[in-house]
Every structure is written in structure tokens, then in C-alpha cells.
Short mmCIF file of C-alpha atoms and ligand atoms in Angstrom, two decimals:
data_model
loop_
_atom_site.label_atom_id
_atom_site.label_comp_id
_atom_site.label_asym_id
_atom_site.label_seq_id
_atom_site.Cartn_x
_atom_site.Cartn_y
_atom_site.Cartn_z
CA MET E 1 52.12 -32.72 -65.80
CA SER E 2 48.81 -34.52 -65.39
CA ASP E 3 48.02 -37.78 -67.17
CA VAL E 4 48.65 -38.02 -70.90
CA ARG E 5 46.76 -40.49 -73.05
CA ILE E 6 48.65 -41.58 -76.16
CA LEU E 7 46.95 -43.46 -78.99
CA THR E 8 49.39 -45.65 -80.92
CA ILE E 9 48.73 -46.58 -84.55
CA SER E 10 50.86 -48.99 -86.56
CA GLY E 11 50.76 -48.65 -90.34
CA SER E 12 51.47 -52.38 -90.67
CA LEU E 13 48.95 -55.22 -90.49
CA ARG E 14 51.71 -57.83 -90.37
CA ARG E 15 51.75 -60.12 -87.34
CA ASP E 16 55.50 -59.77 -86.71
CA SER E 17 55.68 -56.15 -87.79
CA HIS E 18 58.78 -54.21 -86.74
CA ASN E 19 56.65 -51.07 -86.54
CA THR E 20 54.08 -52.64 -84.26
CA ARG E 21 56.95 -53.94 -82.14
CA LEU E 22 58.32 -50.42 -81.85
CA LEU E 23 54.97 -49.28 -80.49
CA ARG E 24 54.93 -52.16 -78.01
CA GLU E 25 58.38 -51.05 -76.85
CA ALA E 26 57.15 -47.47 -76.47
CA GLU E 27 54.19 -48.73 -74.43
CA ARG E 28 56.58 -50.65 -72.16
CA LEU E 29 58.74 -47.60 -71.48
CA ASP E 30 56.22 -46.15 -69.08
CA PRO E 31 57.59 -42.59 -68.85
CA GLY E 32 55.23 -41.92 -65.93
CA GLY E 33 51.78 -40.37 -66.14
CA VAL E 34 51.28 -41.81 -69.64
CA MET E 35 48.46 -44.17 -70.57
CA PHE E 36 48.43 -45.94 -73.92
CA ASP E 37 45.62 -47.03 -76.18
CA HIS E 38 46.60 -49.09 -79.23
CA PHE E 39 44.46 -48.89 -82.37
CA SER E 40 44.70 -52.16 -84.26
CA GLY E 41 41.66 -51.74 -86.50
CA LEU E 42 43.39 -50.33 -89.58
CA GLY E 43 42.51 -53.44 -91.58
CA LYS E 44 38.81 -53.17 -90.65
CA LEU E 45 38.33 -49.66 -91.99
CA PRO E 46 36.44 -49.60 -95.29
CA LEU E 47 38.15 -47.87 -98.20
CA PHE E 48 37.36 -44.19 -98.03
CA ASN E 49 34.41 -43.30 -100.23
CA GLU E 50 32.72 -39.90 -100.23
CA ASP E 51 29.40 -41.64 -100.93
CA GLU E 52 29.66 -43.52 -97.63
CA GLU E 53 30.65 -40.73 -95.29
CA HIS E 54 27.16 -40.20 -93.80
CA PRO E 55 26.56 -41.96 -91.56
CA ALA E 56 30.19 -42.84 -90.90
CA PRO E 57 30.87 -46.61 -90.84
CA PRO E 58 31.18 -48.03 -87.26
CA ALA E 59 34.92 -48.77 -87.62
CA VAL E 60 35.50 -45.13 -88.59
CA VAL E 61 33.41 -43.88 -85.65
CA ASP E 62 35.56 -46.03 -83.33
CA LEU E 63 38.82 -44.63 -84.77
CA ARG E 64 37.57 -41.04 -84.59
CA ASP E 65 36.41 -41.51 -80.98
CA ARG E 66 39.74 -42.91 -79.92
CA VAL E 67 41.68 -40.12 -81.61
CA ARG E 68 39.38 -37.55 -79.97
CA ARG E 69 39.90 -39.09 -76.51
CA ALA E 70 43.70 -39.16 -76.92
CA ASP E 71 45.91 -36.24 -75.89
CA ALA E 72 48.50 -37.33 -78.43
CA VAL E 73 49.06 -39.85 -81.20
CA LEU E 74 52.15 -41.94 -81.98
CA ILE E 75 52.26 -43.35 -85.52
CA ALA E 76 54.74 -46.06 -86.58
CA THR E 77 54.89 -46.28 -90.34
CA PRO E 78 56.45 -48.86 -92.62
CA GLU E 79 57.69 -47.73 -96.02
CA TYR E 80 55.96 -49.27 -99.03
CA ASN E 81 57.30 -48.28 -102.44
CA SER E 82 58.82 -45.09 -101.04
CA GLY E 83 55.55 -43.99 -99.46
CA ILE E 84 53.18 -44.82 -96.62
CA PRO E 85 51.08 -48.01 -96.73
CA GLY E 86 47.65 -47.64 -98.31
CA GLY E 87 45.90 -48.74 -95.11
CA LEU E 88 47.46 -45.89 -93.14
CA LYS E 89 46.66 -43.33 -95.84
CA ASN E 90 43.07 -44.63 -95.90
CA ALA E 91 42.76 -44.09 -92.12
CA LEU E 92 44.16 -40.56 -92.46
CA ASP E 93 41.70 -39.77 -95.25
CA TRP E 94 38.82 -40.79 -92.95
CA LEU E 95 40.32 -38.68 -90.14
CA SER E 96 40.60 -35.66 -92.43
CA ARG E 97 36.80 -35.51 -92.76
CA GLY E 98 33.91 -34.96 -90.36
CA GLU E 99 34.99 -33.25 -87.16
CA MET E 100 38.66 -33.89 -88.08
CA PRO E 101 39.78 -35.16 -84.65
CA LEU E 102 43.47 -35.29 -85.61
CA ALA E 103 43.69 -31.57 -86.45
CA HIS E 104 46.02 -29.76 -83.96
CA LYS E 105 46.61 -33.03 -82.09
CA PRO E 106 50.20 -33.48 -80.82
CA THR E 107 51.55 -36.35 -82.93
CA ALA E 108 54.89 -38.11 -83.31
CA ILE E 109 56.11 -40.28 -86.17
CA ILE E 110 58.46 -43.24 -85.95
CA GLY E 111 59.31 -45.93 -88.48
CA ALA E 112 61.31 -49.09 -89.02
CA SER E 113 62.46 -50.84 -92.15
CA PRO E 114 64.86 -53.72 -92.88
CA GLY E 115 66.41 -51.46 -95.53
CA ALA E 116 69.20 -48.96 -94.94
CA PHE E 117 67.11 -45.79 -94.92
CA GLY E 118 64.70 -46.62 -92.10
CA THR E 119 61.48 -45.26 -93.70
CA VAL E 120 62.84 -41.77 -94.43
CA ARG E 121 60.82 -41.48 -97.65
CA ALA E 122 57.62 -42.74 -96.00
CA GLN E 123 58.08 -40.36 -93.07
CA THR E 124 58.65 -37.41 -95.41
CA SER E 125 55.46 -38.32 -97.22
CA LEU E 126 53.57 -38.79 -93.93
CA ARG E 127 54.70 -35.40 -92.65
CA ARG E 128 53.35 -33.78 -95.81
CA VAL E 129 49.96 -35.46 -95.38
CA LEU E 130 49.76 -34.51 -91.68
CA HIS E 131 50.81 -30.93 -92.48
CA LYS E 132 47.87 -30.68 -94.88
CA MET E 133 45.62 -32.00 -92.09
CA ASN E 134 46.84 -29.32 -89.66
CA VAL E 135 48.30 -31.88 -87.29
CA ASN E 136 50.74 -30.68 -84.61
CA VAL E 137 53.69 -32.94 -85.53
CA LEU E 138 56.78 -33.33 -83.33
CA ARG E 139 59.74 -32.13 -85.43
CA HIS E 140 62.68 -33.38 -83.36
CA PRO E 141 64.05 -35.91 -82.85
CA GLU E 142 63.40 -37.91 -85.99
CA PHE E 143 63.18 -41.64 -85.37
CA LEU E 144 64.30 -43.79 -88.31
CA LEU E 145 65.23 -47.41 -87.66
CA GLY E 146 67.13 -48.98 -90.57
CA HIS E 147 68.15 -52.66 -90.67
CA ALA E 148 65.28 -53.13 -88.22
CA HIS E 149 65.47 -56.94 -88.18
CA THR E 150 68.94 -56.74 -86.59
CA HIS E 151 67.75 -54.68 -83.62
CA PHE E 152 65.12 -56.96 -82.11
CA ASP E 153 65.93 -60.05 -80.04
CA ALA E 154 64.31 -63.49 -80.43
CA ASN E 155 61.31 -62.32 -78.39
CA GLY E 156 60.80 -59.30 -80.64
CA CYS E 157 62.10 -56.90 -77.99
CA LEU E 158 64.77 -54.20 -78.05
CA PRO E 159 67.60 -54.38 -75.49
CA ALA E 160 66.62 -51.96 -72.70
CA ASP E 161 69.96 -50.12 -72.81
CA SER E 162 70.11 -49.74 -76.61
CA PRO E 163 70.42 -46.35 -78.35
CA THR E 164 67.14 -47.18 -80.11
CA VAL E 165 65.30 -47.36 -76.79
CA GLN E 166 66.98 -44.14 -75.68
CA LEU E 167 65.81 -42.40 -78.86
CA LEU E 168 62.30 -43.79 -78.41
CA THR E 169 62.30 -42.38 -74.87
CA THR E 170 63.34 -38.97 -76.22
CA VAL E 171 60.51 -39.08 -78.76
CA LEU E 172 57.99 -39.92 -76.03
CA ASP E 173 59.33 -37.13 -73.82
CA GLY E 174 59.07 -34.71 -76.75
CA LEU E 175 55.50 -35.81 -77.40
CA VAL E 176 54.55 -35.26 -73.75
CA ASP E 177 56.16 -31.79 -73.91
CA LEU E 178 54.11 -31.05 -77.02
CA VAL E 179 50.95 -32.00 -75.12
CA GLU E 180 51.97 -29.68 -72.30
CA GLU E 181 52.51 -26.80 -74.77
CA HIS E 182 49.18 -27.56 -76.41
CA ARG E 183 47.37 -27.52 -73.06
CA ALA E 184 49.06 -24.25 -72.09
CA LYS E 185 47.94 -22.66 -75.38
CA LEU E 186 44.36 -23.84 -74.86
CA ALA E 187 44.37 -22.53 -71.28
CA ALA E 188 45.66 -19.12 -72.44
CA ALA E 189 43.12 -18.82 -75.27
C1 FNR X 201 58.32 -52.92 -98.88
N1 FNR X 201 59.49 -52.64 -98.17
C2 FNR X 201 60.16 -51.45 -98.39
N2 FNR X 201 61.17 -51.05 -97.56
C3 FNR X 201 61.78 -49.85 -97.75
O1 FNR X 201 62.67 -49.50 -96.97
N3 FNR X 201 61.41 -49.04 -98.79
C4 FNR X 201 60.43 -49.39 -99.67
O2 FNR X 201 60.12 -48.61 -100.55
C5 FNR X 201 59.77 -50.62 -99.47
N4 FNR X 201 58.73 -51.01 -100.29
C6 FNR X 201 57.96 -52.10 -99.95
C7 FNR X 201 56.78 -52.36 -100.65
C8 FNR X 201 55.97 -53.40 -100.26
C9 FNR X 201 54.66 -53.63 -100.97
C10 FNR X 201 56.33 -54.22 -99.16
C11 FNR X 201 55.43 -55.35 -98.72
C12 FNR X 201 57.50 -54.00 -98.51
C13 FNR X 201 59.95 -53.55 -97.12
C14 FNR X 201 59.32 -53.17 -95.80
O3 FNR X 201 60.09 -52.13 -95.22
C15 FNR X 201 59.29 -54.39 -94.88
O4 FNR X 201 58.41 -55.34 -95.41
C16 FNR X 201 58.90 -54.02 -93.46
O5 FNR X 201 59.17 -55.12 -92.63
C17 FNR X 201 57.45 -53.60 -93.36
O6 FNR X 201 57.18 -53.09 -92.08
P1 FNR X 201 56.62 -54.01 -90.88
O7 FNR X 201 55.49 -54.83 -91.43
O8 FNR X 201 57.77 -54.89 -90.45
O9 FNR X 201 56.21 -53.06 -89.84
#
């Protein structure tokens, strides 16, 4: 397997976000041959407006470029009112237009919540949105972290030998496999 570039996107703007921390943990795992790019500009994207699509705003151009350059995307979503945060949905609406750089892109979803259900409703909603956008979403394993605040240590890290880190590793491995399958399909086409 040659190098894989993964773009990470957190659906939370919060400084001490559990979801952003999950992405930082994923970036630290270093499965070998993987490079990460973290998109932290969700809060700078203007609200989607069909009247302002052409020319695309600079923040949108930046997001689209980074998605296009990535081999895969890893999204960590909080759950807000049983759905995905508005900022994340706004970014996806921008990505669903123009040259649609997220279409067919290998993508994995993870999520963390202090509640018991670990973002299951948000992830279900996110899968539906990504399905509509023709995104190549990793189906297994599902990564749902409930009671998230109890899993991180005082430095905001997960213990290296925890089941959560093991599951995160499995998700990353699955995402890399999905990239490999995607490349094989493109080569055979
Ligand atoms: C929440 N939270 C929440 N949690 C949950 O499990 N289900 C829910 O429906 C909601 N709804 C909700 C709405 C709003 C407006 C906020 C601000 C919060 C709690 C949420 O999971 C918690 O704030 C997380 O810590 C947010 O994720 P980050 O910022 O830690 O990544």
C-alpha cells in the first residue's frame, strides 16, 4: 500500500471537544504510510446560499481542495438534538455542489458524546446525508463513544491500551482498506 492521505474533520468548534480529541488520537496512531491533514475551518465557512455559489467563497474553495487532495476522509461528529451539528451539515451542503469532491471518496465516521448513546442518532443521520451524496462510507466497525468525558485523561488523551484506541485503530485500518479497494477499482476501470 502506497501513502494514504486522510483529511480529518471535526463537527465541533469547541476548544475541548471530545470529537476533536478523537481525531487527534487517530492522528497519533500512525498506522504507517498514512499522512493526516486536519480541517479546522468549519466555523469560517459561510452559510450555504445558492446565490453565492459562483464564484465559490475562498473558505469553500479551501475545503473543496483539501477534500480533493485527500484519499480518504475521517469525520468525527457530535450529536446535537439527535442530529448532526449545523456547521457540519453546512460544510456537507457546500461539498455536495460544484465538482462534488466528496462523491465516491472513502470516508469513515466516528463520534463521541457524554451521553449513553455515543452519537448513534447523529451518525445515523450523517450516514443518510453521505449516502445521498454518493460517498463511499465505511460500514464496519461502527465507532460510538458514550460517556466520552470518562475516557480521556487529564491531558485529553486516551490510554494507549484502551479498547477505544483499539477500535479507532480498526476504523483506520478499515479506511485504508477502503482506499485500497477504491484504487483497485479505478485501476481496473
Ligand atoms: C448537545 N448534546 C447532546 N448529546 C447527545 O448525546 N444527544 C443530543 O441530542 C445532544 N444534543 C445537544 C444539543 C446541543 C445544542 C448541545 C450544545 C449539546 C451534548 C453533546 O453531546 C456534548 O456537548 C458534546 O460534548 C459535544 O461534542 P464535543 O464538542 O465534545 O465534540
